[in-house]
XYZ file of C-alpha atoms in Angstrom:
551
model
C -4.457 10.786 -20.166
C -7.663 12.542 -19.957
C -9.024 12.576 -16.222
C -11.169 14.069 -14.292
C -10.632 17.863 -13.738
C -9.732 18.985 -10.301
C -8.980 22.323 -9.036
C -5.418 23.235 -7.730
C -5.441 25.457 -4.787
C -2.093 27.018 -4.254
C -0.782 27.319 -0.945
C 2.303 29.117 0.546
C 5.208 26.720 0.743
C 5.493 26.653 4.449
C 3.574 24.212 6.983
C 0.239 25.274 7.750
C -2.164 24.032 10.690
C -5.190 22.710 9.271
C -8.339 24.249 10.141
C -9.335 23.260 13.899
C -7.315 19.933 13.674
C -4.194 19.068 15.524
C -1.629 18.299 12.835
C 0.122 20.471 10.766
C -0.283 19.799 6.811
C 2.675 20.480 4.803
C 2.094 22.110 1.324
C 1.728 19.586 -0.908
C -0.804 20.838 -3.447
C -4.116 20.020 -1.914
C -6.566 22.074 -0.636
C -8.185 21.080 2.613
C -11.345 19.911 0.714
C -9.506 18.021 -1.768
C -7.321 16.160 0.988
C -10.435 15.505 2.815
C -12.385 14.019 -0.356
C -9.360 11.951 -1.069
C -9.194 10.457 2.177
C -12.819 9.320 2.033
C -13.298 8.155 -1.330
C -14.683 4.487 -1.414
C -12.930 2.393 -3.985
C -14.709 -1.015 -3.532
C -12.963 -2.525 -0.522
C -15.554 -4.380 1.472
C -14.436 -5.349 4.804
C -17.818 -5.747 6.714
C -21.191 -4.291 6.153
C -20.776 -0.377 7.154
C -23.389 -0.513 10.129
C -21.465 -3.372 11.333
C -18.352 -1.670 11.776
C -19.776 1.501 13.848
C -21.644 -1.369 15.940
C -18.631 -3.548 16.828
C -16.747 -3.355 19.975
C -13.322 -4.098 20.811
C -12.610 -7.797 21.392
C -11.869 -7.572 25.247
C -14.072 -4.468 26.402
C -17.191 -2.655 25.454
C -15.723 0.366 23.858
C -16.445 0.525 20.250
C -13.715 -0.983 17.594
C -13.406 2.540 16.145
C -12.328 4.281 19.223
C -9.633 6.687 18.363
C -7.467 5.556 20.955
C -7.843 1.785 19.536
C -7.423 2.845 15.989
C -4.120 4.643 16.853
C -3.043 1.713 18.661
C -2.785 0.196 14.874
C -0.795 3.229 13.852
C -3.914 4.135 11.480
C -4.783 8.194 11.887
C -7.856 9.217 13.512
C -9.849 12.143 11.733
C -12.416 14.549 12.679
C -15.975 14.484 10.961
C -16.157 16.646 8.097
C -18.643 16.700 5.076
C -16.923 14.028 3.303
C -16.391 12.172 6.255
C -19.542 12.695 8.424
C -19.066 9.701 10.657
C -15.421 10.582 11.435
C -13.803 7.792 10.239
C -9.920 7.296 10.393
C -7.737 8.482 7.215
C -8.439 6.054 4.583
C -11.588 4.260 6.180
C -14.535 4.681 4.009
C -18.360 4.066 3.396
C -18.882 2.830 0.021
C -22.171 1.508 -1.771
C -20.946 -1.937 -3.190
C -22.096 -3.481 -6.292
C -24.592 -5.739 -4.322
C -26.392 -2.205 -3.286
C -25.206 -2.406 0.188
C -23.095 0.039 2.273
C -20.004 -1.329 3.324
C -17.098 -0.469 5.309
C -13.639 -0.198 3.413
C -10.011 0.760 3.441
C -8.580 2.876 0.521
C -5.055 3.719 -0.253
C -4.940 6.387 1.790
C -5.014 4.315 4.869
C -1.419 2.827 3.969
C 0.160 5.744 2.116
C -0.602 8.672 4.779
C 2.257 9.393 7.092
C 2.211 11.330 10.519
C 4.795 12.123 13.052
C 5.358 14.083 15.970
C 8.234 16.048 17.466
C 8.469 18.028 20.503
C 4.353 18.436 21.004
C 3.841 18.817 17.095
C 1.877 16.655 14.669
C 3.040 16.698 11.129
C 0.853 14.898 8.526
C 2.725 13.398 5.387
C 0.308 12.885 2.633
C 1.453 10.187 0.210
C 3.972 9.161 2.590
C 4.819 5.838 4.603
C 2.484 4.823 6.923
C 3.037 3.015 10.106
C 0.301 1.026 9.996
C -0.080 -2.347 11.388
C -2.604 -3.613 8.670
C -2.139 -7.335 9.930
C -2.614 -6.370 13.614
C -5.799 -4.496 12.520
C -7.403 -7.246 10.503
C -6.422 -9.928 13.038
C -7.975 -8.021 15.762
C -11.285 -7.263 13.762
C -11.704 -10.932 13.365
C -11.168 -11.732 17.013
C -13.810 -8.757 17.793
C -16.363 -10.586 15.306
C -15.585 -13.978 17.294
C -16.060 -12.645 20.504
C -19.297 -11.052 19.452
C -20.619 -14.262 18.513
C -19.336 -15.900 21.460
C -20.630 -13.461 24.106
C -24.602 -13.270 24.322
C -24.300 -9.531 26.197
C -21.872 -8.204 23.448
C -23.858 -9.924 20.790
C -26.838 -8.193 22.240
C -25.333 -4.751 22.018
C -23.983 -5.191 18.704
C -27.624 -6.230 17.197
C -29.352 -3.164 18.897
C -26.962 -0.678 17.599
C -27.159 -2.386 13.878
C -31.247 -3.011 13.917
C -31.906 -0.028 15.824
C -35.910 0.281 16.294
C -36.526 -2.603 13.795
C -34.863 -4.908 16.385
C -36.525 -8.294 17.119
C -35.435 -11.651 18.105
C -35.927 -13.056 14.621
C -34.039 -10.356 13.179
C -31.245 -10.585 15.684
C -31.014 -14.137 14.998
C -30.854 -13.767 11.346
C -27.885 -11.006 11.808
C -25.968 -13.599 13.764
C -26.167 -15.874 10.977
C -24.946 -13.201 8.448
C -22.364 -12.320 11.046
C -20.933 -16.018 10.963
C -20.863 -16.373 7.298
C -18.567 -12.675 7.218
C -16.469 -14.278 9.931
C -15.764 -17.491 7.859
C -14.669 -14.894 4.905
C -12.675 -12.738 7.062
C -10.941 -15.913 8.499
C -10.181 -17.482 5.487
C -8.542 -14.128 4.422
C -6.520 -14.072 7.432
C -5.436 -17.232 7.169
C -3.972 -16.982 3.680
C -2.377 -13.367 4.564
C -0.164 -14.303 7.488
C 3.632 -14.614 6.661
C 5.855 -16.997 8.543
C 7.011 -14.307 10.752
C 4.597 -11.868 10.864
C 5.127 -8.015 10.589
C 4.100 -5.178 12.533
C 4.037 -1.438 12.497
C 5.158 0.113 8.951
C 5.673 -3.429 7.127
C 3.074 -5.441 5.092
C 3.468 -8.244 2.383
C 0.580 -6.777 0.324
C 2.033 -8.293 -2.995
C 1.914 -11.994 -1.350
C -1.511 -11.280 0.002
C -2.616 -10.298 -3.542
C -0.917 -13.126 -5.253
C -2.731 -15.928 -2.872
C -6.171 -13.753 -3.709
C -5.712 -13.862 -7.289
C -4.388 -17.404 -8.110
C -6.156 -19.002 -4.706
C -9.208 -17.254 -3.785
C -10.450 -15.872 -6.766
C -10.666 -19.010 -8.826
C -11.624 -21.181 -5.780
C -8.055 -23.151 -6.154
C -6.771 -23.517 -2.518
C -3.629 -25.458 -3.632
C -2.341 -22.363 -4.858
C -2.302 -20.870 -1.242
C 1.471 -20.411 -0.169
C 2.570 -18.558 2.823
C 3.327 -14.836 1.965
C 7.222 -14.178 1.999
C 8.194 -11.218 3.827
C 6.788 -7.824 5.115
C 7.794 -4.679 2.939
C 7.576 -0.950 3.663
C 4.755 1.136 2.259
C 6.267 3.322 -0.404
C 5.620 6.752 -0.807
C 3.152 7.683 -3.805
C 3.462 11.449 -4.459
C 5.192 10.581 -7.843
C 3.659 7.107 -8.511
C 1.551 8.198 -11.507
C 4.728 9.436 -13.273
C 6.921 6.309 -13.109
C 7.366 3.916 -15.878
C 7.151 0.977 -13.573
C 5.433 0.112 -10.344
C 5.576 -1.761 -6.924
C 9.078 -2.398 -5.308
C 9.904 -5.258 -8.108
C 8.891 -3.028 -10.970
C 6.441 -6.032 -11.994
C 3.540 -3.721 -13.115
C 3.359 -0.719 -15.539
C -0.560 -0.177 -15.723
C -1.382 2.275 -13.012
C -5.341 0.688 -13.789
C -4.140 -2.389 -12.843
C -2.111 -1.553 -9.861
C -5.437 0.244 -8.360
C -7.541 -2.724 -9.085
C -5.002 -4.817 -7.222
C -4.875 -2.489 -4.312
C -8.677 -2.587 -3.863
C -8.311 -6.408 -3.790
C -5.761 -6.338 -1.337
C -7.742 -4.295 1.182
C -10.785 -6.649 1.150
C -12.021 -5.938 -2.408
C -13.912 -8.647 -3.945
C -12.505 -10.605 -7.000
C -13.982 -13.684 -8.826
C -12.052 -15.355 -11.824
C -14.055 -18.795 -12.164
C -16.238 -20.874 -14.478
C -20.013 -20.593 -13.864
C -22.500 -23.601 -14.334
C -21.935 -23.266 -17.944
C -18.368 -23.613 -17.960
C -17.849 -20.046 -19.211
C -15.077 -18.135 -17.476
C -16.146 -14.854 -15.336
C -14.082 -12.202 -14.261
C -15.144 -9.311 -12.140
C -14.066 -7.620 -8.999
C -15.585 -4.783 -6.541
C -13.381 -2.157 -7.565
C -14.814 1.216 -8.449
C -13.061 2.058 -11.623
C -14.527 5.692 -11.972
C -13.385 6.333 -8.234
C -10.000 4.815 -9.163
C -10.068 7.564 -11.786
C -10.586 10.331 -9.413
C -7.773 8.540 -7.272
C -5.481 9.125 -9.794
C -6.299 12.684 -10.166
C -5.760 13.401 -6.617
C -2.431 11.432 -6.407
C -1.372 13.170 -9.641
C -1.665 16.603 -7.973
C 0.202 15.516 -4.990
C 3.841 16.863 -4.440
C 6.540 15.832 -2.265
C 6.791 17.098 1.235
C 9.440 20.021 1.798
C 11.282 19.172 5.325
C 9.539 21.397 7.667
C 12.493 23.675 9.192
C 9.768 25.305 11.457
C 9.058 21.926 13.120
C 12.389 19.925 12.741
C 14.958 22.561 12.418
C 16.952 24.520 9.819
C 18.884 22.819 7.297
C 22.468 23.334 7.486
C 22.782 25.060 3.973
C 26.471 25.005 4.072
C 26.618 21.203 5.025
C 24.007 20.158 2.481
C 25.859 22.023 -0.099
C 28.835 19.839 0.678
C 26.546 16.693 0.742
C 25.432 17.561 -2.646
C 28.909 17.308 -3.853
C 29.163 14.094 -2.022
C 25.897 12.753 -3.650
C 27.662 13.850 -7.140
C 30.966 11.999 -6.546
C 29.322 8.784 -5.425
C 27.145 8.621 -8.361
C 23.790 8.300 -6.560
C 22.050 9.993 -9.300
C 22.937 6.788 -11.443
C 19.873 5.083 -9.756
C 18.358 8.101 -7.973
C 18.131 10.757 -10.633
C 17.599 14.232 -9.952
C 15.433 16.804 -12.111
C 15.229 17.042 -14.985
C 14.461 13.125 -14.841
C 15.525 10.770 -17.407
C 11.952 9.639 -19.388
C 10.368 7.332 -21.738
C 7.233 8.004 -23.615
C 4.120 6.431 -22.437
C 2.705 3.884 -24.764
C -0.350 5.843 -25.121
C -1.006 9.460 -25.442
C 2.467 10.219 -25.673
C 3.133 11.571 -22.326
C 6.623 11.324 -20.683
C 7.059 9.179 -17.537
C 10.217 9.241 -15.175
C 12.275 5.947 -16.008
C 13.002 4.111 -13.024
C 15.946 2.150 -12.624
C 15.586 -1.743 -11.709
C 18.944 -2.924 -9.925
C 19.314 -6.282 -10.221
C 19.601 -8.475 -6.652
C 23.240 -9.312 -7.396
C 24.259 -5.763 -7.609
C 21.995 -3.803 -4.974
C 22.677 -7.206 -2.471
C 19.496 -6.480 -0.402
C 17.219 -9.028 0.889
C 16.327 -11.229 -2.111
C 13.422 -12.884 -0.836
C 10.918 -10.761 -1.956
C 11.632 -10.555 -5.516
C 12.386 -14.201 -5.657
C 9.199 -15.057 -4.162
C 7.343 -13.738 -6.831
C 9.116 -15.215 -9.626
C 10.164 -18.720 -8.450
C 6.359 -19.643 -6.867
C 4.080 -21.758 -9.044
C 0.416 -22.057 -9.608
C -1.987 -24.676 -10.837
C -4.266 -23.001 -13.670
C -7.389 -25.502 -12.845
C -10.397 -24.002 -14.180
C -8.087 -20.779 -15.658
C -6.765 -23.042 -18.069
C -8.191 -21.536 -20.782
C -6.471 -18.192 -19.696
C -3.250 -19.676 -21.568
C -4.915 -21.132 -24.629
C -2.829 -20.208 -27.455
C 0.157 -19.363 -25.429
C 3.473 -21.116 -24.491
C 1.720 -22.287 -21.041
C -1.332 -24.238 -22.732
C -1.487 -27.357 -21.510
C 0.918 -26.975 -18.505
C -0.302 -28.396 -15.409
C 1.842 -25.786 -13.495
C 2.481 -22.306 -14.682
C 4.814 -19.542 -12.838
C 2.304 -17.840 -10.112
C 3.749 -14.412 -11.587
C 2.320 -15.583 -15.075
C -1.101 -16.872 -13.673
C -1.068 -13.522 -11.226
C -0.839 -11.405 -14.253
C -2.572 -13.051 -16.652
C -5.943 -13.216 -14.078
C -5.813 -9.699 -12.906
C -5.432 -8.457 -16.263
C -8.794 -10.495 -17.358
C -10.272 -9.113 -14.140
C -9.300 -5.402 -14.811
C -10.298 -5.872 -18.524
C -13.825 -7.183 -17.244
C -14.341 -4.487 -14.739
C -13.516 -1.950 -17.868
C -15.774 -3.369 -20.074
C -18.565 -2.976 -17.267
C -17.614 0.654 -16.218
C -17.053 2.263 -19.746
C -20.183 2.831 -21.740
C -17.983 4.052 -24.720
C -14.705 3.284 -26.338
C -13.310 7.055 -25.150
C -14.492 6.375 -21.939
C -12.938 2.906 -21.545
C -9.636 4.634 -22.865
C -9.803 7.260 -20.167
C -10.200 4.666 -17.396
C -7.333 2.486 -18.885
C -4.964 5.354 -19.091
C -1.721 5.565 -21.085
C -0.123 2.405 -19.648
C -0.988 -0.829 -21.528
C -2.089 -3.983 -19.352
C 0.308 -7.028 -19.430
C 1.030 -9.174 -22.380
C 1.938 -13.049 -21.446
C 5.544 -13.938 -22.934
C 5.262 -15.805 -26.252
C 8.163 -17.739 -25.978
C 10.780 -19.413 -23.331
C 13.102 -16.590 -23.815
C 10.562 -13.847 -23.241
C 9.608 -15.497 -19.988
C 13.234 -15.751 -18.997
C 13.791 -12.080 -19.755
C 10.847 -11.359 -17.421
C 12.395 -13.213 -14.739
C 15.617 -11.630 -14.982
C 13.662 -8.330 -14.932
C 11.857 -9.043 -11.763
C 14.995 -10.237 -10.104
C 15.673 -6.462 -9.118
C 14.156 -3.724 -6.839
C 13.255 -0.603 -8.417
C 14.895 2.600 -7.534
C 13.536 6.114 -8.164
C 14.376 9.955 -7.009
C 14.405 10.393 -3.857
C 12.099 13.445 -3.600
C 10.688 13.504 0.075
C 12.909 10.607 1.338
C 13.516 12.114 4.557
C 10.021 11.466 5.305
C 9.690 7.606 4.490
C 11.402 5.738 7.161
C 12.180 2.926 7.657
C 14.395 2.338 4.623
C 15.325 -0.395 1.733
C 12.311 -2.270 0.311
C 11.699 -4.611 3.592
C 12.017 -1.500 6.033
C 15.110 -3.222 7.411
C 17.200 0.207 8.473
C 15.840 2.501 10.705
C 16.985 5.912 9.281
C 19.143 7.572 6.646
C 22.255 7.660 8.457
C 22.017 3.926 9.231
C 21.766 3.569 5.488
C 25.030 5.144 4.700
C 26.742 2.712 7.166
C 28.428 -0.347 6.477
C 26.048 -3.043 6.893
C 27.790 -4.922 9.802
C 27.484 -1.573 11.753
C 23.642 -1.321 10.875
C 21.460 -2.093 13.951
C 20.451 -5.970 14.126
C 17.148 -4.824 15.863
C 15.032 -2.173 16.383
C 11.533 -1.100 17.086
C 8.811 0.129 14.632
C 5.969 1.845 15.742
C 7.215 5.285 17.373
C 5.561 8.222 15.791
C 8.397 10.422 17.458
C 10.895 11.832 14.742
C 14.790 11.719 15.104
C 15.847 14.742 12.676
C 19.501 14.324 13.216
C 19.493 10.566 11.985
C 16.495 10.937 9.780
C 13.763 8.726 10.800
C 11.832 7.488 13.944
C 12.921 6.876 17.292
C 13.997 3.004 17.734
C 13.973 2.222 21.163
C 11.618 -0.236 23.079
C 8.316 0.706 24.011
C 4.990 -1.017 25.294
C 3.419 -2.913 22.432
C 6.259 -2.006 19.867
C 7.238 -3.940 17.110
C 10.857 -5.306 17.163
C 12.325 -5.880 13.719
C 14.559 -8.504 13.706
C 17.104 -8.421 10.978
C 18.139 -12.078 11.345
C 14.762 -13.393 10.283
C 14.550 -14.682 6.535
C 13.339 -11.975 4.251
C 14.108 -9.266 6.977
C 18.142 -8.623 6.443
C 19.380 -5.015 6.051
C 22.495 -6.051 4.148
C 23.171 -4.571 0.992
C 22.806 -1.167 -0.686
C 26.626 -0.765 -0.020
C 26.789 2.711 -1.541
C 28.419 5.492 0.419
C 29.180 3.057 3.393
C 32.841 3.945 2.946
C 32.573 7.499 3.399
C 34.021 9.426 6.154
C 31.659 10.332 8.829
C 31.715 13.885 8.229
C 31.003 13.308 4.704
C 28.102 10.880 5.648
C 26.606 13.505 7.748
C 27.065 16.107 5.023
C 24.974 13.550 2.676
C 22.240 13.346 5.364
C 21.922 16.850 5.449
C 21.613 17.256 1.774
C 19.173 14.257 1.312
C 16.660 16.476 3.712
C 16.575 19.110 0.866
C 15.270 16.681 -1.671
């Protein structure tokens, strides 16, 4: 795939302290400028107008919403100002010029796929790692802040003076209040269609359920297609994502570009798939495909993090060697291969991709709700019926929601490509080497697709030590617990601690103020399954944990 040229800066293979900053950055293939640029790249997310975000106060105080302590309370990562981020926004929080010509505050993939932990007074950044972010908590509190601003005259007056500055007049303040009410309606609708029956908290979020509602319900204006999202899942690491043949926890997508457009829409990007006054269907999103191509380049440079021995302690190499034999004897590499990895050829360009393993639900035994939700949900085509013309779904009053989702997101992505690309070669560059989805042509193909999606994706375990909590739904707190029989795993634990536990390899799990109690008895939250290596002697179990630190 031809992408933008980005200079690689080679770093020494040790943890290095960032220039003038508190975190220790691990050697993952980025220079400090490349890292800072990636954090601040706007991708098309449109949460609120940028000046509003800078001016909003917290709901219950006069402190600004963007105050570092407030941002950290949602486990997003505060950041100092730099040339790419002059206003000192948190990691993955950006200022971007929308297609409407306005400046918007938005989120990027860095907000949810950047890890950070502490250990004995030191702070370590893991780029491309598993965030502890509470996405729903952040969004809900932002909605509450807007409501409070409109409800409290003094709070609104301070907000209006910050936004309007010297241009403040009573008339302009009144117009601003009208705009704020309209934006609140959009945000409140998004919140209402994004909240699962049992809202998650730190480290987990059902982004796919949110996207299903947006693509099948909001974008085409069909509220009958809204469903309560299924269950929160853990944020996966992304340092090898561009090399995998299948993407997302349920391996439902091949195209990196399609996934990127979906990711923008999930984090408040605008999407439309509806008929205009002339009856003609229009597809579009606010995703910036040229910027997303740069994001692809940066994440392709990213390498997995090595265990930082100068922070977390030396790996016991003899014990790890014993653990390597356990890994081989237990045939862990059947699903989680070691290098050299099995590959398949990309369908365009001939590049080799790492072949992932989709393990059927019945075999892996982990909570099935997330995968089943995607395949068993249905949707009303409504105005989108022409999308299915000439297919096996033509004329149907209901279609599988997964089919409508893939078909609609594909049309949105195609339309975005047509607008962004001036030439066929530019279009090919932006699309990359993975095809956009094709609808099944016959019932047998549909059933084959459903069967394929009743599975969870397994990949190589590079950097796995840094990606707690484990399993797709984050139901297992650490690597040691993952190797225990399910009945011996913790039935509940707390997420949101940043302090790392290098022995069990995960985060601290005890209760703390405002912590999120993860209850494995809830639907979709089960910690059962993945019973591989659970019968090991405890000495072998610890040896395997030690070996996993080396990957």
